[in-house]
Coordinates of C-alpha atoms in Angstrom, one line a residue:
M744 CA 98.7 70.9 80.4
R745 CA 95.1 72.4 80.1
Y746 CA 93.5 75.3 82.3
L747 CA 90.2 76.7 82.4
V748 CA 89.4 80.4 83.2
L749 CA 86.1 80.9 85.2
N750 CA 84.5 84.0 86.7
V751 CA 83.4 83.6 90.3
F752 CA 80.5 85.5 92.0
A753 CA 79.5 86.6 88.6
E754 CA 76.1 87.4 87.6
S755 CA 77.0 88.5 83.9
R756 CA 79.7 86.6 81.8
F757 CA 82.5 89.1 82.3
G758 CA 81.6 90.1 85.9
G759 CA 82.7 88.5 89.0
N760 CA 86.2 87.5 90.2
P761 CA 88.4 85.7 87.5
L762 CA 90.2 82.3 88.4
A763 CA 92.5 80.2 86.3
V764 CA 92.3 76.5 86.9
V765 CA 95.2 74.1 86.0
E766 CA 93.2 70.7 85.4
D767 CA 96.0 68.5 86.4
A768 CA 99.1 69.7 88.3
S769 CA 100.3 66.1 89.3
A770 CA 103.5 67.0 87.4
L771 CA 104.2 70.5 88.8
S772 CA 106.7 71.6 91.6
D773 CA 105.8 74.2 94.3
D774 CA 107.9 76.6 92.3
A775 CA 106.5 75.7 88.8
M776 CA 102.9 76.3 90.4
Q777 CA 104.2 79.8 91.7
A778 CA 105.7 80.6 88.5
I779 CA 102.3 79.9 86.7
A780 CA 100.3 81.8 89.0
R781 CA 102.5 84.7 88.5
Q782 CA 102.3 84.4 84.7
F783 CA 98.5 84.5 84.9
N784 CA 98.7 87.1 87.3
L785 CA 95.0 87.0 88.8
S786 CA 94.2 87.3 92.3
E787 CA 94.5 83.6 92.6
T788 CA 95.2 80.5 90.5
T789 CA 94.6 77.0 91.5
F790 CA 95.9 73.6 90.9
L791 CA 94.0 70.4 91.0
L792 CA 95.7 67.4 92.3
P793 CA 94.6 63.8 93.2
S794 CA 93.2 63.3 96.4
N795 CA 92.5 60.1 98.7
R796 CA 89.6 61.5 100.8
C797 CA 87.9 64.2 98.4
A798 CA 87.1 64.7 94.9
A799 CA 90.1 66.7 94.3
R800 CA 93.2 68.4 96.2
V801 CA 93.1 72.0 95.4
R802 CA 96.3 74.2 96.1
I803 CA 95.7 78.1 95.9
F804 CA 98.3 80.4 94.9
T805 CA 98.3 84.5 94.5
P806 CA 101.2 85.6 92.2
S807 CA 103.2 86.2 95.6
Y808 CA 102.5 83.1 97.6
E809 CA 100.2 80.1 98.6
L810 CA 96.9 80.3 100.4
N811 CA 95.6 77.8 102.8
F812 CA 91.9 78.8 101.9
A813 CA 90.2 81.3 99.8
G814 CA 86.8 81.6 98.8
H815 CA 86.3 82.1 95.2
P816 CA 89.1 79.6 94.2
T817 CA 87.3 77.0 96.2
L818 CA 83.9 77.6 94.6
G819 CA 85.5 77.9 91.0
S820 CA 87.6 74.9 91.4
A821 CA 84.2 73.1 92.4
E822 CA 82.6 74.1 89.0
A823 CA 85.9 72.9 87.3
V824 CA 85.9 69.5 89.1
R825 CA 82.3 69.0 88.0
M826 CA 82.8 70.3 84.5
L827 CA 85.7 67.8 84.1
G828 CA 83.2 65.1 85.2
R829 CA 85.2 64.0 88.4
A830 CA 82.2 64.8 90.8
G831 CA 78.6 65.8 90.8
D832 CA 76.8 68.6 92.5
S833 CA 78.1 68.0 96.2
F834 CA 81.2 66.8 97.2
E835 CA 84.4 67.9 99.2
L836 CA 87.5 69.6 98.1
E837 CA 90.8 68.9 100.0
L838 CA 92.6 72.4 100.8
N839 CA 95.4 73.1 103.0
A840 CA 93.0 74.6 105.6
G841 CA 91.4 70.9 105.5
P842 CA 88.4 69.4 103.6
I843 CA 85.8 72.0 102.6
P844 CA 82.3 70.8 101.6
V845 CA 80.8 72.4 98.3
R846 CA 77.4 72.0 96.7
C847 CA 75.6 73.4 93.8
E848 CA 72.0 74.4 94.5
D849 CA 69.9 75.9 91.6
G850 CA 73.1 77.5 89.7
T851 CA 74.7 78.7 92.8
W852 CA 77.9 77.1 94.3
W853 CA 78.2 76.9 98.0
L854 CA 81.1 76.2 100.5
S855 CA 80.5 75.3 104.1
A856 CA 83.5 77.6 105.8
N857 CA 85.4 76.1 108.8
A858 CA 85.0 77.8 112.3
A859 CA 86.9 81.0 112.8
V860 CA 89.0 82.3 115.4
S861 CA 89.3 85.8 116.4
R862 CA 91.7 88.2 118.0
P863 CA 91.6 92.2 118.6
I864 CA 93.1 94.5 116.2
A865 CA 95.9 96.3 117.9
A866 CA 95.7 99.3 116.0
T867 CA 93.4 102.2 117.6
R868 CA 90.4 103.5 115.9
R869 CA 92.2 106.6 114.9
E870 CA 94.9 104.7 113.4
L871 CA 92.8 102.6 111.3
A872 CA 90.5 105.4 110.3
E873 CA 94.0 107.1 108.8
T874 CA 94.7 104.0 107.4
L875 CA 91.4 103.8 105.4
G876 CA 91.7 107.6 104.5
L877 CA 88.3 108.0 106.6
G878 CA 87.1 110.0 109.6
A879 CA 87.3 108.0 112.8
D880 CA 83.4 108.4 113.0
A881 CA 83.0 106.3 110.2
L882 CA 84.4 103.1 112.2
L883 CA 82.1 101.0 114.1
E884 CA 82.8 98.1 116.7
P885 CA 84.1 95.5 117.0
R886 CA 87.1 95.6 114.7
L887 CA 88.6 92.2 114.7
W888 CA 91.0 89.8 113.2
L889 CA 88.8 86.5 112.3
D890 CA 90.3 83.6 110.6
S891 CA 88.5 80.7 108.9
G892 CA 91.4 79.8 106.9
N893 CA 92.7 83.0 105.8
E894 CA 93.3 85.7 108.7
Q895 CA 92.0 89.0 107.5
A896 CA 91.1 92.5 109.4
L897 CA 87.5 93.1 109.4
V898 CA 86.4 96.8 110.0
P899 CA 82.8 97.7 110.3
L900 CA 81.8 101.0 108.8
A901 CA 79.0 103.2 109.5
R902 CA 77.6 103.9 106.0
V903 CA 77.9 102.4 102.4
E904 CA 79.1 105.8 101.7
D905 CA 82.1 105.2 103.9
V906 CA 82.8 101.8 102.3
R907 CA 82.8 103.9 98.9
A908 CA 84.8 106.5 100.3
C909 CA 87.9 104.3 101.5
R910 CA 91.5 105.4 99.8
P911 CA 93.7 103.3 101.8
V912 CA 97.3 104.3 102.5
P913 CA 99.8 101.7 101.5
A914 CA 102.1 102.3 104.0
L915 CA 99.8 102.3 106.9
V916 CA 98.0 99.0 105.9
A917 CA 101.4 97.6 106.1
E918 CA 101.9 99.1 109.5
H919 CA 98.4 98.3 110.9
C920 CA 97.0 95.4 109.1
R921 CA 99.5 92.7 108.9
N922 CA 98.1 89.1 109.8
A923 CA 99.8 86.5 111.7
L924 CA 101.6 85.4 108.4
G925 CA 102.7 89.2 107.8
Q926 CA 100.4 89.8 105.2
P927 CA 98.7 93.1 105.0
K928 CA 95.1 92.7 104.5
V929 CA 91.9 94.7 105.6
Y930 CA 88.0 94.1 104.8
V931 CA 85.6 97.0 105.4
F932 CA 81.9 96.5 105.0
A933 CA 78.6 98.2 106.1
R934 CA 75.0 97.0 106.1
T935 CA 72.7 97.5 103.3
P936 CA 68.8 96.8 103.3
G937 CA 69.8 93.4 101.6
G938 CA 72.9 92.6 103.2
F939 CA 76.3 94.1 103.1
E940 CA 78.7 96.5 100.6
S941 CA 82.4 95.6 101.0
R942 CA 85.7 96.1 100.0
Y943 CA 88.8 94.4 100.4
F944 CA 92.3 95.6 100.2
A945 CA 95.8 93.5 100.3
M946 CA 99.3 94.1 99.4
T947 CA 101.8 91.9 97.3
T948 CA 105.0 91.0 98.8
S949 CA 106.6 93.5 96.5
G950 CA 104.5 96.3 98.6
V951 CA 101.8 96.9 95.8
L952 CA 98.3 97.6 97.3
Y953 CA 95.5 96.2 95.5
E954 CA 91.7 95.6 95.6
D955 CA 90.0 92.2 95.3
P956 CA 86.7 92.2 93.2
G957 CA 85.2 89.4 95.2
T958 CA 86.6 87.9 98.4
G959 CA 84.9 84.7 99.6
S960 CA 87.2 83.9 102.5
A961 CA 86.4 87.4 103.7
A962 CA 82.8 86.8 103.4
A963 CA 83.4 83.6 105.7
N964 CA 85.1 85.5 108.2
L965 CA 82.2 87.9 108.1
G966 CA 79.9 85.1 109.0
A967 CA 82.0 84.5 111.9
W968 CA 82.0 88.3 112.9
W969 CA 78.1 88.1 112.8
Q970 CA 77.8 85.3 115.2
L971 CA 80.1 87.0 117.7
V972 CA 78.0 90.1 117.5
H973 CA 74.6 88.8 117.1
G974 CA 74.8 85.2 118.6
A975 CA 72.3 82.6 117.3
T976 CA 70.3 85.1 115.1
P977 CA 70.5 83.6 111.4
L978 CA 71.6 85.7 108.8
R979 CA 70.7 85.4 104.8
A980 CA 72.5 88.4 103.2
E981 CA 73.8 89.4 99.7
I982 CA 77.3 91.1 99.7
R983 CA 78.0 93.6 96.8
Q984 CA 81.6 93.7 96.1
G985 CA 83.8 94.7 93.2
D986 CA 81.7 97.7 91.9
A987 CA 84.5 100.3 92.8
I988 CA 86.9 98.6 90.3
E989 CA 84.3 97.7 87.7
R990 CA 84.3 94.0 88.2
P991 CA 80.9 93.6 90.2
C992 CA 80.5 90.7 92.4
R993 CA 77.5 89.3 94.3
L994 CA 78.3 87.1 97.1
H995 CA 75.7 85.4 99.3
L996 CA 76.1 84.6 102.9
D997 CA 74.3 82.3 105.0
V998 CA 74.6 81.8 108.7
H999 CA 72.4 79.2 110.4
D1000 CA 72.8 77.0 113.6
G1001 CA 76.5 78.0 113.8
V1002 CA 77.4 77.1 110.3
T1003 CA 78.6 79.5 107.8
R1004 CA 78.2 79.3 104.1
V1005 CA 79.4 81.4 101.3
G1006 CA 77.8 81.2 97.6
G1007 CA 78.1 82.5 94.2
R1008 CA 77.4 81.8 90.6
V1009 CA 80.5 80.4 88.7
R1010 CA 80.5 81.3 84.9
S1011 CA 83.2 79.5 82.5
V1012 CA 84.8 82.0 80.0
A1013 CA 88.0 80.3 78.4
R1014 CA 90.0 77.1 78.1
G1015 CA 93.4 76.9 77.1
E1016 CA 96.9 74.9 77.1
L1017 CA 99.9 75.8 79.1
E1018 CA 103.4 75.0 77.3
I1019 CA 105.5 73.7 80.4

């Protein structure tokens, strides 16, 4: 059973967020997919399946659970589908969250995100500040749960230095940042001259806090946050993420006419075979 390894949001060969893609998962059970994702132990592994309405069906697994939507697995899977000759530069992928349009433009893959729903974060400003290891004056408004297929807590910060200074407390992340599915997740960001600098923290089901190098679903939710705050004002921005853990990612965010698109470069780095 063949697989690919690709780096998504990568400006260099070994930058970006790595993704394993199993080329044909038709013979795999749900438990087998989960076990393989745990074996790769990357932030996500995707499994390509036939689809009656899109170029491919894509299932996305972390080492702990399945996701309905995630950005870097979607873009990486799009490149894999094209590499395998199953589609060209523009098509749709069938995710659990629904069909997602993807398109390659001048070497950059873009996805069009679903519309997001929002709700307030119950934790107070001081509680979130303590969760992130920051002073309360570092947190801005509005702080919201946003869900365009993957619900995450979005916390705007006053300065890039505040983003870099975050030292989340695992017990407090578990207490204050659990989404509707019970998954602890928090995304922090601050404005830069060219866009945003961000970091994303989540926890495994075993309670281990980790930092994701490049999070396309959070970028999609940031696009929704922008629309809630700035209305119809268009946005074209670069999001810098992953530098804190030496996996630099560069994500592109485009918000125009109510549509959020997230983009990045995808680089193939390895091929192999699984022994099942």
